[in-house]
Amino acid sequence: GEGYYQYTGNLITLRLENGEFKRSVSQSGLIKPWQDTLKPIVIDVYNLNDYKLNDLLRDKRIKGIIHKMSEEDSSAYYKRRTEAIKNNLLWGSY
């Protein structure tokens, strides 16, 4: 599948899909704010997204994670929350 992003002024959100951090969207007329090295990035994930926090932290623009809370498997959620906060990232959930 294809990832998506949302540009809301000074904030970029990107989606992890199939274990891949998506940085591009092929839709005409859309800007690509992630190419601006001064913009912070917030990652939007859920429990089935496979990622390594250390890999994400290589990009110093990553400032936070928004995580979907799932009743099926909350163990990934709580582990990721602990790791994110320990690494001084902003944390949000829905």
Coordinates of N, CA and C in Angstrom, one line a residue:
G1 N 0.8 -1.2 0.0 CA 0.0 0.0 0.0 C 0.8 1.2 0.0
E2 N 0.2 2.4 -0.2 CA 0.9 3.6 -0.3 C 0.7 4.4 1.0
G3 N 1.7 5.0 1.5 CA 1.6 5.8 2.7 C 0.9 7.1 2.4
Y4 N 0.6 7.9 3.4 CA 0.1 9.2 3.2 C 0.7 10.2 4.2
Y5 N 0.6 11.4 3.9 CA 1.0 12.5 4.8 C 0.0 13.6 4.9
Q6 N 0.1 14.3 5.9 CA -0.8 15.5 6.1 C 0.1 16.6 6.5
Y7 N -0.1 17.7 5.8 CA 0.7 18.9 6.0 C -0.2 19.9 6.7
T8 N 0.2 20.3 7.9 CA -0.6 21.3 8.7 C 0.3 22.4 9.2
G9 N 0.8 23.2 8.3 CA 1.6 24.3 8.7 C 3.0 23.8 9.0
N10 N 3.4 23.8 10.3 CA 4.8 23.4 10.7 C 4.9 22.0 11.1
L11 N 3.9 21.1 10.9 CA 3.9 19.8 11.3 C 3.7 18.8 10.1
I12 N 4.5 17.8 10.0 CA 4.3 16.8 9.0 C 4.0 15.5 9.7
T13 N 3.0 14.8 9.2 CA 2.8 13.4 9.7 C 3.0 12.4 8.5
L14 N 3.7 11.4 8.8 CA 3.9 10.3 7.8 C 3.4 9.0 8.3
R15 N 3.0 8.1 7.5 CA 2.5 6.8 7.9 C 3.4 5.7 7.6
L16 N 3.5 4.8 8.5 CA 4.3 3.6 8.3 C 3.3 2.5 7.7
E17 N 3.7 1.9 6.7 CA 2.8 0.9 6.1 C 3.6 -0.3 5.6
N18 N 3.2 -1.5 6.0 CA 3.9 -2.7 5.6 C 5.4 -2.6 6.1
G19 N 5.6 -2.1 7.2 CA 7.0 -2.0 7.8 C 7.9 -1.0 7.1
E20 N 7.3 -0.1 6.2 CA 8.1 0.8 5.5 C 7.7 2.3 5.9
F21 N 8.7 3.1 6.1 CA 8.5 4.5 6.4 C 8.3 5.2 5.1
K22 N 7.1 5.7 4.8 CA 6.8 6.3 3.5 C 7.1 7.8 3.5
R23 N 7.9 8.2 2.6 CA 8.3 9.6 2.5 C 7.8 10.3 1.2
S24 N 7.1 9.6 0.4 CA 6.7 10.2 -0.9 C 5.3 9.8 -1.2
V25 N 4.5 10.7 -1.8 CA 3.2 10.4 -2.2 C 3.1 10.8 -3.7
S26 N 2.5 10.0 -4.5 CA 2.4 10.3 -5.9 C 1.0 10.8 -6.3
Q27 N 0.7 12.0 -5.8 CA -0.5 12.6 -6.2 C -0.2 14.0 -6.7
S28 N -0.7 14.4 -7.9 CA -0.4 15.6 -8.5 C -0.9 16.8 -7.7
G29 N -0.2 17.9 -7.7 CA -0.6 19.1 -7.0 C -0.3 19.1 -5.5
L30 N 0.3 18.0 -4.9 CA 0.6 18.0 -3.5 C 2.1 18.4 -3.3
I31 N 2.3 19.2 -2.3 CA 3.7 19.6 -1.9 C 4.3 18.4 -1.2
K32 N 5.6 18.4 -1.0 CA 6.4 17.4 -0.3 C 7.1 18.1 0.8
P33 N 6.4 18.4 1.9 CA 7.1 19.1 3.0 C 8.2 18.4 3.7
W34 N 8.2 17.1 3.6 CA 9.3 16.3 4.3 C 10.6 16.6 3.6
Q35 N 10.6 17.2 2.5 CA 11.9 17.6 1.9 C 12.5 18.8 2.5
D36 N 11.7 19.5 3.3 CA 12.2 20.7 4.1 C 12.9 20.2 5.3
T37 N 14.2 20.3 5.4 CA 15.0 19.7 6.5 C 14.7 20.5 7.9
L38 N 14.0 21.5 7.8 CA 13.7 22.3 9.1 C 12.3 21.9 9.7
K39 N 11.5 21.1 9.0 CA 10.2 20.7 9.5 C 10.3 19.5 10.4
P40 N 9.6 19.5 11.5 CA 9.5 18.3 12.4 C 8.6 17.3 11.8
I41 N 8.9 16.0 12.1 CA 8.1 14.9 11.6 C 7.5 14.1 12.8
V42 N 6.2 13.8 12.7 CA 5.5 13.0 13.7 C 5.0 11.7 12.9
I43 N 5.3 10.5 13.5 CA 5.0 9.3 12.8 C 3.6 8.8 13.3
D44 N 2.8 8.2 12.4 CA 1.5 7.7 12.8 C 1.5 6.2 12.5
V45 N 1.4 5.4 13.6 CA 1.5 3.9 13.5 C 0.4 3.2 14.2
Y46 N 0.3 1.9 14.1 CA -0.6 1.1 14.9 C 0.2 -0.2 15.1
N47 N -0.4 -1.1 15.9 CA 0.3 -2.3 16.4 C 0.9 -3.2 15.4
L48 N 0.3 -3.3 14.2 CA 0.9 -4.2 13.1 C 2.0 -3.5 12.3
N49 N 2.3 -2.2 12.5 CA 3.4 -1.6 11.8 C 4.7 -2.1 12.5
D50 N 5.6 -2.6 11.7 CA 6.9 -3.1 12.2 C 7.9 -2.0 12.0
Y51 N 8.5 -1.5 13.0 CA 9.5 -0.5 12.9 C 10.5 -0.6 14.1
K52 N 11.7 -0.1 13.9 CA 12.7 0.0 15.0 C 12.9 1.4 15.3
L53 N 12.6 1.8 16.6 CA 12.7 3.2 17.0 C 14.1 3.7 16.7
N54 N 15.2 2.9 16.9 CA 16.5 3.4 16.7 C 16.7 3.8 15.2
D55 N 16.1 3.1 14.3 CA 16.2 3.5 12.9 C 15.5 4.8 12.6
L56 N 14.3 5.0 13.2 CA 13.6 6.3 13.1 C 14.4 7.4 13.6
L57 N 15.0 7.2 14.8 CA 15.7 8.3 15.5 C 17.0 8.8 14.7
R58 N 17.4 8.1 13.7 CA 18.5 8.6 12.9 C 18.1 9.9 12.2
D59 N 16.8 10.1 11.9 CA 16.4 11.3 11.3 C 16.0 12.3 12.5
K60 N 16.8 13.3 12.7 CA 16.7 14.2 13.8 C 15.4 15.0 13.8
R61 N 14.7 15.0 12.6 CA 13.5 15.8 12.5 C 12.3 15.1 13.2
I62 N 12.4 13.8 13.5 CA 11.3 13.0 14.1 C 11.2 13.5 15.6
K63 N 10.0 14.0 15.8 CA 9.8 14.6 17.2 C 8.7 13.9 18.0
G64 N 8.0 13.0 17.3 CA 6.9 12.4 18.1 C 6.3 11.2 17.3
I65 N 5.4 10.5 18.0 CA 4.7 9.3 17.5 C 3.2 9.4 17.9
I66 N 2.4 9.2 16.9 CA 0.9 9.1 17.2 C 0.6 7.6 17.0
H67 N 0.0 6.9 18.0 CA -0.2 5.5 17.9 C -1.6 5.2 18.1
K68 N -2.2 4.4 17.2 CA -3.5 3.9 17.4 C -3.5 2.8 18.4
M69 N -4.4 2.9 19.4 CA -4.5 1.9 20.5 C -5.5 0.8 20.0
S70 N -5.0 -0.4 20.1 CA -5.8 -1.6 19.7 C -6.1 -2.5 20.9
E71 N -7.4 -2.9 20.9 CA -7.7 -3.8 22.0 C -7.1 -5.2 21.8
E72 N -6.9 -5.5 20.6 CA -6.4 -6.9 20.3 C -5.0 -7.1 20.8
D73 N -4.1 -6.1 20.7 CA -2.7 -6.3 21.2 C -2.2 -5.0 21.8
S74 N -2.4 -4.8 23.0 CA -1.9 -3.5 23.7 C -0.5 -3.6 24.1
S75 N 0.1 -4.8 24.1 CA 1.5 -4.9 24.5 C 2.5 -4.1 23.6
A76 N 2.2 -4.1 22.3 CA 3.1 -3.3 21.4 C 2.9 -1.8 21.7
Y77 N 1.7 -1.4 22.0 CA 1.4 0.0 22.3 C 2.2 0.5 23.5
Y78 N 2.1 -0.3 24.6 CA 2.7 0.1 25.9 C 4.3 0.1 25.8
K79 N 4.8 -0.9 25.1 CA 6.2 -1.0 24.9 C 6.7 0.2 24.1
R80 N 6.0 0.5 23.0 CA 6.4 1.6 22.1 C 6.3 3.0 22.9
R81 N 5.3 3.1 23.7 CA 5.1 4.3 24.4 C 6.2 4.5 25.4
T82 N 6.6 3.5 26.1 CA 7.7 3.6 27.0 C 9.0 4.0 26.3
E83 N 9.3 3.3 25.2 CA 10.5 3.6 24.4 C 10.5 5.0 23.9
A84 N 9.4 5.5 23.4 CA 9.3 6.8 22.8 C 9.6 7.9 23.9
I85 N 8.9 7.8 25.0 CA 9.0 8.7 26.1 C 10.5 8.7 26.6
K86 N 11.1 7.5 26.7 CA 12.4 7.4 27.2 C 13.4 8.1 26.2
N87 N 13.0 8.2 25.0 CA 13.9 8.9 24.0 C 13.4 10.3 23.7
N88 N 12.7 10.9 24.6 CA 12.2 12.3 24.6 C 11.4 12.7 23.4
L89 N 10.6 11.7 22.9 CA 9.7 12.0 21.8 C 8.3 12.3 22.4
L90 N 7.6 13.2 21.6 CA 6.2 13.4 22.0 C 5.4 12.2 21.7
W91 N 4.3 11.9 22.5 CA 3.5 10.7 22.3 C 2.1 11.1 22.4
G92 N 1.3 10.5 21.4 CA -0.1 10.7 21.4 C -0.8 9.4 20.9
S93 N -2.0 9.2 21.2 CA -2.7 8.0 20.8 C -4.2 8.3 20.5
Y94 N -4.8 7.4 19.8 CA -6.2 7.5 19.5 C -6.8 6.2 19.4

